[in-house]
XYZ file of C-alpha atoms in Angstrom:
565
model
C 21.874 15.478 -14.313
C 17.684 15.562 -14.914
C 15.882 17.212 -12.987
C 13.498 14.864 -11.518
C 11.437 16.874 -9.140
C 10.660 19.315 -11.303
C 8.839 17.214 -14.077
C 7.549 14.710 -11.539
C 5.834 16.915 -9.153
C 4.313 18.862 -11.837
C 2.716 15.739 -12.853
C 1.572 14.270 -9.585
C 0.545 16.722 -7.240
C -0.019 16.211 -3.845
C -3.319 15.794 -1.825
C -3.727 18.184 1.228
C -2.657 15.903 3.720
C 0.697 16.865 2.731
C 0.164 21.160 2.938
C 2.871 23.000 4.269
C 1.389 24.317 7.212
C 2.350 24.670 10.489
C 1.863 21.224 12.706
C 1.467 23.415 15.908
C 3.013 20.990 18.282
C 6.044 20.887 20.640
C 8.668 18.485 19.982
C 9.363 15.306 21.583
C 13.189 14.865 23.325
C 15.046 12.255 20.931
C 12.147 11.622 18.649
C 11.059 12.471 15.296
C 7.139 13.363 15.245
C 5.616 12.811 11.567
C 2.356 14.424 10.915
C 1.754 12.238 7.785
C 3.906 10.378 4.763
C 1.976 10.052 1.257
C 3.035 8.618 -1.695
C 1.995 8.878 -5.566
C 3.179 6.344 -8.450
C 3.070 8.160 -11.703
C 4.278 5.309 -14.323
C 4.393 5.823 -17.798
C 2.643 2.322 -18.720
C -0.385 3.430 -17.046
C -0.769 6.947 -17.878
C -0.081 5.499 -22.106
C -2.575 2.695 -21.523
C -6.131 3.425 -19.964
C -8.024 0.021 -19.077
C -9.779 -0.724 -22.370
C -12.913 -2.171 -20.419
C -14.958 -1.941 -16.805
C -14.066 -5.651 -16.239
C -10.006 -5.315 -17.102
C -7.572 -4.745 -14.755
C -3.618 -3.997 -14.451
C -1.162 -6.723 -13.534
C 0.623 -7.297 -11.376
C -1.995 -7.816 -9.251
C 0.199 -6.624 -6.160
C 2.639 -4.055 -7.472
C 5.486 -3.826 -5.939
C 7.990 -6.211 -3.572
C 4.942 -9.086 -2.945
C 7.183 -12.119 -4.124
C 6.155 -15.831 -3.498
C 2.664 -15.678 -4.064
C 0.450 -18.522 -2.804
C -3.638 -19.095 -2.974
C -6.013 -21.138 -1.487
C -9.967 -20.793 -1.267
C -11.951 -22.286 1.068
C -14.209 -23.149 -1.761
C -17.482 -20.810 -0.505
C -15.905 -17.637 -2.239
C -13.363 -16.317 -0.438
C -9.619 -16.396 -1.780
C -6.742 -15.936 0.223
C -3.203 -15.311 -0.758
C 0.453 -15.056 0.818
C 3.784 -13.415 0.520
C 7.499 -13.627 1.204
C 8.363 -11.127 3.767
C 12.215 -12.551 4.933
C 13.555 -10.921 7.566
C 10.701 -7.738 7.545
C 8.035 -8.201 10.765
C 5.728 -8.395 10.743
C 5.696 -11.866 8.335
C 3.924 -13.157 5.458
C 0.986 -11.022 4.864
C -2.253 -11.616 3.891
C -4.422 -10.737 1.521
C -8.265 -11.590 0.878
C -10.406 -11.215 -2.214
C -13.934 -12.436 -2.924
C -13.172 -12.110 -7.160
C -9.261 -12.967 -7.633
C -8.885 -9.485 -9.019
C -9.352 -6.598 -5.961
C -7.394 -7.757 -3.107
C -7.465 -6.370 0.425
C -5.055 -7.360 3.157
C -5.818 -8.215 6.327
C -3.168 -8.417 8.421
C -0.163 -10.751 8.675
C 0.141 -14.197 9.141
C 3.126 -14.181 11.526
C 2.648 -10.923 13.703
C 4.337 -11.849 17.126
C 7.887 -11.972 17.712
C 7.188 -15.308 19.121
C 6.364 -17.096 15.726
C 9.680 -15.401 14.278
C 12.701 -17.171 15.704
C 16.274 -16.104 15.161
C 15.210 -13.060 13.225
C 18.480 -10.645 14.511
C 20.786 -13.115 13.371
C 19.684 -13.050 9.776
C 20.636 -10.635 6.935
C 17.482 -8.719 5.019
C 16.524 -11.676 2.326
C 17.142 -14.307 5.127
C 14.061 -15.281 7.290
C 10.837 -16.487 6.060
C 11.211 -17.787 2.489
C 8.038 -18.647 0.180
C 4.529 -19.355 1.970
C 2.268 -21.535 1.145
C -1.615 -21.020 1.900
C -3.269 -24.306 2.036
C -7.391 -24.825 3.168
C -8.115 -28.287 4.467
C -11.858 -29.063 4.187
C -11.660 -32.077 6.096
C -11.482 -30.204 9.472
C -12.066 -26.894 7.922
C -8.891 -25.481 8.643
C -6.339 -23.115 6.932
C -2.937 -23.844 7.321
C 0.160 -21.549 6.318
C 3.462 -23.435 5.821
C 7.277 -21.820 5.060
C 10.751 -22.498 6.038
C 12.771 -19.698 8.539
C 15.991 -20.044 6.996
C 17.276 -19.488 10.839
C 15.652 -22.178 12.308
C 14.208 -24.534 9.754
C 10.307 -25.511 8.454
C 6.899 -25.162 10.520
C 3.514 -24.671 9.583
C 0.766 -22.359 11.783
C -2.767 -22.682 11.104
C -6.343 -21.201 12.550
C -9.798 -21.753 11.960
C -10.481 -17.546 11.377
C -8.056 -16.121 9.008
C -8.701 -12.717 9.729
C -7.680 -13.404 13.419
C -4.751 -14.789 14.860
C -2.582 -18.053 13.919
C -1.192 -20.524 15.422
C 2.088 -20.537 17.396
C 4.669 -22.418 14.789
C 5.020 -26.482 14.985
C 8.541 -26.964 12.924
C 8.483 -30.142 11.083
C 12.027 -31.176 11.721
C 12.141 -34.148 9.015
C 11.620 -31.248 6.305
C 14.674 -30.267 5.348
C 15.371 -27.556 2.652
C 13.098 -24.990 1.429
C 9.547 -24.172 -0.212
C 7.548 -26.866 1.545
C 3.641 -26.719 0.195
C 0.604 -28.576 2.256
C -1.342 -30.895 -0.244
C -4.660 -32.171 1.565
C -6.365 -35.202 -0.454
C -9.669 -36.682 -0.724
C -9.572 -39.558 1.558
C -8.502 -37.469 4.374
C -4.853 -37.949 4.187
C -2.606 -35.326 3.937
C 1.333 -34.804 2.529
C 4.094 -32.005 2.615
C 6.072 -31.281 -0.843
C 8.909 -29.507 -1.019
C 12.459 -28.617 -2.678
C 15.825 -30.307 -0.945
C 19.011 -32.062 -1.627
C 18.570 -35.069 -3.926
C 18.700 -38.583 -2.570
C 22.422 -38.986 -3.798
C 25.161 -36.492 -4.059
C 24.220 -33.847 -6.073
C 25.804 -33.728 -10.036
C 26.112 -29.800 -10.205
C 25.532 -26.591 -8.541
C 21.304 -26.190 -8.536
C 20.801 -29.966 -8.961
C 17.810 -30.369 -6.531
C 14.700 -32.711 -6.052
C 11.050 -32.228 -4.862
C 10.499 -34.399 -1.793
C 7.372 -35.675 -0.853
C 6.416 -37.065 2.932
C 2.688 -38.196 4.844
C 1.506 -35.856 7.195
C -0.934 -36.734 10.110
C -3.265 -34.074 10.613
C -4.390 -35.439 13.568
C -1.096 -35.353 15.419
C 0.022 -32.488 13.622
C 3.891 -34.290 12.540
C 5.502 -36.039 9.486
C 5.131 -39.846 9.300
C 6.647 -42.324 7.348
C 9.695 -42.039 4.372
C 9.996 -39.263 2.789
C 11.232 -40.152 -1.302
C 11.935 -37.565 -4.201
C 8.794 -37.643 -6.402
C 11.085 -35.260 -8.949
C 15.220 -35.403 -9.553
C 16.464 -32.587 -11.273
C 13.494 -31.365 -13.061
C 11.251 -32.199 -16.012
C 13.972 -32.661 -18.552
C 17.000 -34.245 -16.600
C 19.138 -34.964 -19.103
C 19.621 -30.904 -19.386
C 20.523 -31.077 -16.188
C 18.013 -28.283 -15.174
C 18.743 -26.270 -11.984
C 16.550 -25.486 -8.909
C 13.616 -27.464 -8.712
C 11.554 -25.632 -5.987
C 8.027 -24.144 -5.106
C 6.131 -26.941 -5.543
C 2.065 -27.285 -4.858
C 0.283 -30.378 -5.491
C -3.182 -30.543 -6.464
C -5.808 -33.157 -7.401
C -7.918 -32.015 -10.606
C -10.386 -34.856 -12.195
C -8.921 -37.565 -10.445
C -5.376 -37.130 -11.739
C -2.446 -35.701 -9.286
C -0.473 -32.503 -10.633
C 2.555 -31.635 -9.567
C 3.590 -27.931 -10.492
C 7.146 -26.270 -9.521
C 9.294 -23.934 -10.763
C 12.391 -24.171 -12.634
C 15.603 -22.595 -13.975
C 15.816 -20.060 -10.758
C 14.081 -16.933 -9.685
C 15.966 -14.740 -12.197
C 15.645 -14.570 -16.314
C 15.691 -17.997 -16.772
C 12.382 -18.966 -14.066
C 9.660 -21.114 -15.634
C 7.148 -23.191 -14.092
C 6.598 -26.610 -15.164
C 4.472 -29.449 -14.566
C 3.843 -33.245 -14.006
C 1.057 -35.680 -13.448
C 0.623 -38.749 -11.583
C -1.992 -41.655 -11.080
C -0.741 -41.462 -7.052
C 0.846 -38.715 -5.245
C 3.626 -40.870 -4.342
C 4.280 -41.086 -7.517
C 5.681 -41.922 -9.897
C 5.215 -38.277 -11.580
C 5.600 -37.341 -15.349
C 6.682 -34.479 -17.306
C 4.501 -32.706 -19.461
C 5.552 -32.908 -22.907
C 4.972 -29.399 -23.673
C 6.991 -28.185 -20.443
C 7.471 -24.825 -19.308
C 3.985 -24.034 -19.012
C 5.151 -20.193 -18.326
C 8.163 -18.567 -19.126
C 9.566 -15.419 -20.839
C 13.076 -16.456 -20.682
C 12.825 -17.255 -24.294
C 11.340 -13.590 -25.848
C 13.251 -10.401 -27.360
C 15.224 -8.733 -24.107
C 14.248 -5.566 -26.323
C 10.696 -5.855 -26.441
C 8.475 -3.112 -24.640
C 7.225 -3.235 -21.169
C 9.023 -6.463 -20.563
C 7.853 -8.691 -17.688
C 10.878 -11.309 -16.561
C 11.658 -13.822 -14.213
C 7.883 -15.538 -14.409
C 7.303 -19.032 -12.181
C 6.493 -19.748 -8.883
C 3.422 -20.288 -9.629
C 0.223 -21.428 -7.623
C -3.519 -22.580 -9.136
C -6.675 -22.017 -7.673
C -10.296 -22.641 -9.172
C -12.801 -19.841 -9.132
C -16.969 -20.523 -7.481
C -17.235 -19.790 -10.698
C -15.295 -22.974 -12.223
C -12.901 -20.858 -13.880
C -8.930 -21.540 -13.630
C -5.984 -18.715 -12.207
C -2.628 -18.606 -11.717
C -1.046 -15.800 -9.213
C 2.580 -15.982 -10.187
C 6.102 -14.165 -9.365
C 7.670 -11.555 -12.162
C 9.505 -8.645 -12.494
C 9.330 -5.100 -14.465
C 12.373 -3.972 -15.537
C 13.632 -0.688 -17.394
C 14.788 -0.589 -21.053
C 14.563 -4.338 -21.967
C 14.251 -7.676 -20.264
C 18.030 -7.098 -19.841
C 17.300 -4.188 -17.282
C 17.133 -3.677 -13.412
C 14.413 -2.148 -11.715
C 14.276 -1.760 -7.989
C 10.278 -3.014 -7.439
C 11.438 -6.451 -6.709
C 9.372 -9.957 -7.969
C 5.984 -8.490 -7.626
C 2.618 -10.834 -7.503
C 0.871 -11.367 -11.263
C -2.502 -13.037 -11.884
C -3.335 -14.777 -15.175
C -6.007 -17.442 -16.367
C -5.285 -21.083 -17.161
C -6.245 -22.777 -20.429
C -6.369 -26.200 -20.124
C -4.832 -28.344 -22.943
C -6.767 -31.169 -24.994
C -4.733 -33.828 -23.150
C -5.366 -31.991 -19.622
C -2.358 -29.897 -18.679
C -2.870 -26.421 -17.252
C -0.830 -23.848 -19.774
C -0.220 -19.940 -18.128
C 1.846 -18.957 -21.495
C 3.052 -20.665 -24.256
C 5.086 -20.110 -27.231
C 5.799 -16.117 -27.861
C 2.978 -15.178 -25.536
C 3.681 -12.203 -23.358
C 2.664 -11.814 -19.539
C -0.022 -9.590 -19.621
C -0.047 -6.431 -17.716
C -3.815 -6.171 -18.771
C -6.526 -8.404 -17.809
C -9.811 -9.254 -17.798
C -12.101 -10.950 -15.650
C -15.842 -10.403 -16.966
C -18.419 -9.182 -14.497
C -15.876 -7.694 -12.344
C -15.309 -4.167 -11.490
C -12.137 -2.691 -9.812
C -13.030 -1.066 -6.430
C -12.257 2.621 -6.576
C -9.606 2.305 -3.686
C -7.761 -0.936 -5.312
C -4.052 0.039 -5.133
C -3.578 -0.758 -8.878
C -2.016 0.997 -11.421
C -0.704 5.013 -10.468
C -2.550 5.216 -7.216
C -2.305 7.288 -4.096
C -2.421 7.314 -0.550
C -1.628 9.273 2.516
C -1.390 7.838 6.168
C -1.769 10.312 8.596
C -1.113 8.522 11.283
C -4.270 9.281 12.881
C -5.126 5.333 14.205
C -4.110 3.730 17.007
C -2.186 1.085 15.078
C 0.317 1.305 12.250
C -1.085 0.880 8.623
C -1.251 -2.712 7.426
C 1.550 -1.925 4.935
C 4.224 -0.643 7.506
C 6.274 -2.902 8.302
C 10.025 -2.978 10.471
C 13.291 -4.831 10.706
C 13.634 -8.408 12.199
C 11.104 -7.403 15.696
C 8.287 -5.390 16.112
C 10.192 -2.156 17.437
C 7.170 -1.424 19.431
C 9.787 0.474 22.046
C 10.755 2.781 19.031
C 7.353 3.977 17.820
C 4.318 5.523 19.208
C 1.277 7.013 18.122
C -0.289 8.081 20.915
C 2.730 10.558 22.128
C 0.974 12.867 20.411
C -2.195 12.397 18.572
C -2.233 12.598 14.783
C 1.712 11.822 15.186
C 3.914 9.058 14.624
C 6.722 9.295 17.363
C 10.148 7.634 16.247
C 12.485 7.288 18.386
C 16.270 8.355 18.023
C 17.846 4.747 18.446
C 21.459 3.658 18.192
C 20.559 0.706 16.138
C 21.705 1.182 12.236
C 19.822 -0.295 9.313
C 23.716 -1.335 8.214
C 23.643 -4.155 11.136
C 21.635 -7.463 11.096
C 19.201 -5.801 14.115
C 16.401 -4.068 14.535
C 16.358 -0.145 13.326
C 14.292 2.701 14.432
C 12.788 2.333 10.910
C 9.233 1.871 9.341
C 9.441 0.717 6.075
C 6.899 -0.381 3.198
C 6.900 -1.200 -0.568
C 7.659 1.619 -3.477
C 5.628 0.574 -5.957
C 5.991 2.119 -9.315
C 9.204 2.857 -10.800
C 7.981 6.698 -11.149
C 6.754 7.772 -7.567
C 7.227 10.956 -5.278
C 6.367 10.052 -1.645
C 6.875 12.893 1.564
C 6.744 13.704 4.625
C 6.061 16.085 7.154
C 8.445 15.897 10.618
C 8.327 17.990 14.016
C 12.112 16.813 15.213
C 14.189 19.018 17.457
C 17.454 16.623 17.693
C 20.313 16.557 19.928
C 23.807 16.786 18.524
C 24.166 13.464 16.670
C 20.474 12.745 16.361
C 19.274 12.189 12.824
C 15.672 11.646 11.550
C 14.124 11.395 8.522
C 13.462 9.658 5.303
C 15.180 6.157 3.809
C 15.009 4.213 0.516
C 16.209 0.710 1.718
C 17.184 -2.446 -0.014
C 19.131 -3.860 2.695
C 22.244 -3.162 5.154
C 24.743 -2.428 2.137
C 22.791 -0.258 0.043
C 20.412 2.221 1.316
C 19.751 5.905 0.684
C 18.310 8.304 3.517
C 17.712 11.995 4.089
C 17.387 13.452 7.360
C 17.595 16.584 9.464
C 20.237 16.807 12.553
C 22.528 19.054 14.783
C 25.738 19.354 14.096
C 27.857 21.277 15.900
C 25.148 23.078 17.450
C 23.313 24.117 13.735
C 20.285 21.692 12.412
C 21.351 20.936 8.911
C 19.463 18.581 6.455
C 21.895 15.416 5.148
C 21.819 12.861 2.652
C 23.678 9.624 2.919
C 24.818 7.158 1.274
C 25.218 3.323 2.228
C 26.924 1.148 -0.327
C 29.099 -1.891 0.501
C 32.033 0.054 1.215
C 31.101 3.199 3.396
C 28.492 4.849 5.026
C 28.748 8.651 3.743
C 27.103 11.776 3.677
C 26.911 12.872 0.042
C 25.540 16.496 0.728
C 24.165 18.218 3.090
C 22.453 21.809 3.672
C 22.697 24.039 6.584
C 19.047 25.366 7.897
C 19.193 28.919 9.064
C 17.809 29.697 13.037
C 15.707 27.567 14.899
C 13.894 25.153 12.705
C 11.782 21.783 14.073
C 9.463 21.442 11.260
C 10.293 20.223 7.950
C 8.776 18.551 4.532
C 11.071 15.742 3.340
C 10.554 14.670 -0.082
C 11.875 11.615 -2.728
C 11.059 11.466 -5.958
C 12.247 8.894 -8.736
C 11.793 8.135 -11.902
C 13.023 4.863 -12.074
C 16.785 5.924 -13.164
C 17.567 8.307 -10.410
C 15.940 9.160 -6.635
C 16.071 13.071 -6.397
C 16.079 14.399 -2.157
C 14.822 17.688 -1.198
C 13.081 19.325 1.753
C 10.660 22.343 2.108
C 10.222 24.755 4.883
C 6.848 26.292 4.072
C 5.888 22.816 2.019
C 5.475 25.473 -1.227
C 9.697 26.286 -1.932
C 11.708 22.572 -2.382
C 15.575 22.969 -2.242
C 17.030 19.574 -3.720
C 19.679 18.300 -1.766
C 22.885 17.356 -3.887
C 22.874 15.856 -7.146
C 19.827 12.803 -7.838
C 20.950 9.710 -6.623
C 21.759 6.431 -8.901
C 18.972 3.977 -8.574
C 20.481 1.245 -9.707
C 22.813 0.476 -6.787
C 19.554 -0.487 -4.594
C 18.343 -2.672 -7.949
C 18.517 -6.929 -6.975
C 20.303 -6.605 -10.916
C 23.099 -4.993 -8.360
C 22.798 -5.725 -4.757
C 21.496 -9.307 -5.123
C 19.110 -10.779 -2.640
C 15.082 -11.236 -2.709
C 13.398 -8.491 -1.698
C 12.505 -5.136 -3.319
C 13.408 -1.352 -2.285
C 11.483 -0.358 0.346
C 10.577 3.323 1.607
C 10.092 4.587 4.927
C 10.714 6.973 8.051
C 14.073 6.113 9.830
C 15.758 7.828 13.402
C 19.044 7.311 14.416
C 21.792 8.896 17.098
């Protein structure tokens, strides 16, 4: 076995948020109190490769599980983009930038229960699949568009993005998944998006890209509602799942981008044009116009999985494309456990006027440039820090929770400086809604820890959770048993929930430092008493079991504070 914490947490360090001193504070009856949680990514990529310039910049662009990216600009300098969030509330967040390269979220796009239907009936990569951002100038209005796999497609939209959307109008004619707003010149106004074909399919992944009016006054589909695409850009392949599509109009000619192949190894994104956006559209010649399906699975710091892609047009007049890919260990054959994470790369433009992301043997970068821009010092890219200490009177940005907002479980004003989590029968194994805060790991070498003030009853349990979804999930916690607190690790895989070791805690203990380090092959557990000696709790923990390469699904491991009884 390594020894993980050892090597990591001589490298990292830890900020004083997280010192071992006494909180000071009285325990709360069937609640965990957490004085502050702080994490540090510690990568090799980035410690081996310093930016070369003050304008460059790591990809991705938003490290960790951000899948599904979508942009829009309202065309006066401010860029907006959008996220998958499935079955994680709140939904779809959102994320501003005034350069395309340091991005600051806002808030979410669907943060009331009431724009999130179904949500306890759907398993962890159910929910809201792929958002797409859309900016109408015509009545100045932003519009955000996705399918709830629970309850079918709807669109919300708002005049201030940084305030509050819309409550959701479903669009019941648009069936399937991935539908995209495209907003024209004259005024009129059309939904794309991925379904059945027109006929019975020919195979398993034989889709089409639909294509229907939309009145923007009445805010409802109108008229038929034809495939502009069968199959994909080379049918007689037979290609498989058509999907994510965005139109656009660029020079007078209508584009028609989707990806292609599906969202593992295989994923492209390819393109067609159009003299109507009715149709009929046209393949690109040179089609995919990014992939790395086709490069050495042994080459170094692979990025896989690249498509779902989205364009947007700089003030400037320059061309991106924010894109879906993954980082995995040991070759493009590898897992990792970040998830598809959110990449941004320019566009070239071809001599016969097709937009071109990579071509040939070129790599995804994971540096890149954009000249007369400068990183902001607290940009969460490449091995960054940070340390919430709950000290607000709302929950960081990045927190988010299960299926509902869990408002009922979670306090911070029981005691100030303190999150209060409440002890709740509700386990993250079920399709409801956990005492559990969760967010994004983000490098595949991190330590993150916390700091809890619990005294629990017998069969109360609170503490730390690595979480992929309700078969496979790792947590370490402190509990009574039999009248003696002992610290626990479990456990979850698709066949049992177990403890896998456990460690008794001599006389009467209600503070302790809960720890999780990784580094990328194995997650290590331990807890600290004085926040200066660590005891490791049983042997480091596979990470591969809470990889998508094992436990399927679309969303990445996240990490978080959990309480159970």
């Amino acid at each position: 076995m390594i020894a993980i914490a050892a090597a990591l947490i001589a490298v990292v360090g830890f900020a004083s948020c997280d010192a071992g001193n006494q909180c000071g504070v009285s325990p709360v009856p069937s609640a965990a109190l957490f004085d502050s949680f702080s994490y540090r990514g510690c990568d090799d990529f980035y410690n081996e490769n310093p930016l070369p310039s003050s304008s460059s910049f790591y990809n991705p662009i938003l490290p960790g599980w951000y899948s599904d990216p979508s942009v829009c600009t309202n065309g006066k300098g401010d860029y907006f983009l959008a996220t998958s969030t499935f079955s994680y509330f709140p939904g779809v967040p959102l994320f501003h930038s005034r350069d395309l390269v340091n991005w600051r979220q806002v808030g979410y796009v669907l943060n009331r229960e009431s724009q999130l239907a179904n949500m306890e009936k759907q398993r962890v990569s159910g929910g809201i699949f792929a958002p797409a951002l859309s900016y109408n100038p015509a009545n100045e209005t932003y519009y955000m568009i996705t399918t709830n796999v629970g309850a079918g497609s709807f669109f919300v939209k708002t005049k201030d993005p940084f305030g509050e959307w819309s409550e959701p109008i479903y669009l019941p004619s648009v069936q399937g998944i991935d539908p995209s707003f495209f907003f024209d010149e004259d005024g009129k106004a059309y939904v794309v998006n991925n379904d059945e074909p027109t006929y019975p399919a020919e195979y398993s992944g034989h889709r089409s890209i639909r294509i229907q009016e939309f009145d923007v006054d009445k805010d409802c589909m109108v008229g038929p509602r034809p495939a502009i695409v069968d199959k994909g850009c080379r049918p007689e392949d037979n290609p498989i799942w058509i999907e994510g599509p965005h139109m656009y109009k660029i020079n007078g000619r209508y584009y028609l981008m989707a990806a292609e192949g599906g969202t593992g190894n295989n994923h492209s994104e390819v393109v067609f044009t159009s003299n109507s956006p009715m149709g009929p559209f046209v393949p690109w010649k040179g089609n995919p116009i990014l992939t790395q399906r086709h490069l050495n699975a042994d080459r170094e710091n692979p990025v896989t999985c690249a498509g779902h892609a989205d364009l947007i047009q700089s003030l400037e007049g320059d061309w991106w494309a924010v894109f879906l890919a993954c980082r995995p260990l040991e070759g493009a054959n590898g897992y990792e456990n970040l998830g598809r994470e959110t990449f941004i790369m320019p566009v070239r433009w071809t001599s016969d006027g097709y937009p071109v992301i990579t071509k040939g043997g070129e790599l995804v970068s994971m540096i890149c440039e954009r000249r007369g821009v400068q990183i902001n010092k607290d940009a969460k890219l490449g091995n960054f820090y940070y340390c919430d200490e709950f000290d607000g009177d709302k929950l960081a940005k990045e927190w988010m929770t299960l299926r509902k907002s869990c408002l009922g479980n979670y306090s911070l004003a029981e005691r100030e400086g303190f999150l209060s989590l409440k002890c709740d029968t509700a386990r993250a194994t079920t399709y409801s809604a956990p005492s559990a805060i969760l967010r994004q790991i983000r490098h595949h070498k991190f330590s993150a820890q916390t700091k809890m003030v619990f005294d629990p009853k017998e069969g109360e349990e609170a503490g730390m959770m690595l979480f992929k979804d309700e078969k496979h999930h790792y947590y370490i916690t402190m509990g009574l048993v039999n009248r003696k607190k002992e610290i626990r690790l479990h456990r979850v895989d698709e066949s049992a929930d177990e403890i896998v070791a456990s460690s008794l805690l001599e006389g009467s203990i209600n503070e302790v430092m809960l720890r999780i380090e990784s580094d990328g092959y194995k997650f290590a557990f331990s807890y600290s008493l004085d926040g200066e000696k660590w005891q490791q709790v049983g042997e480091p923990l596979e990470a591969r079991p809470l990889s998508t390469a094992n436990a399927g699904g679309f969303t990445g491991t996240t990490i978080g504070l959990y309480a159970i009884k």
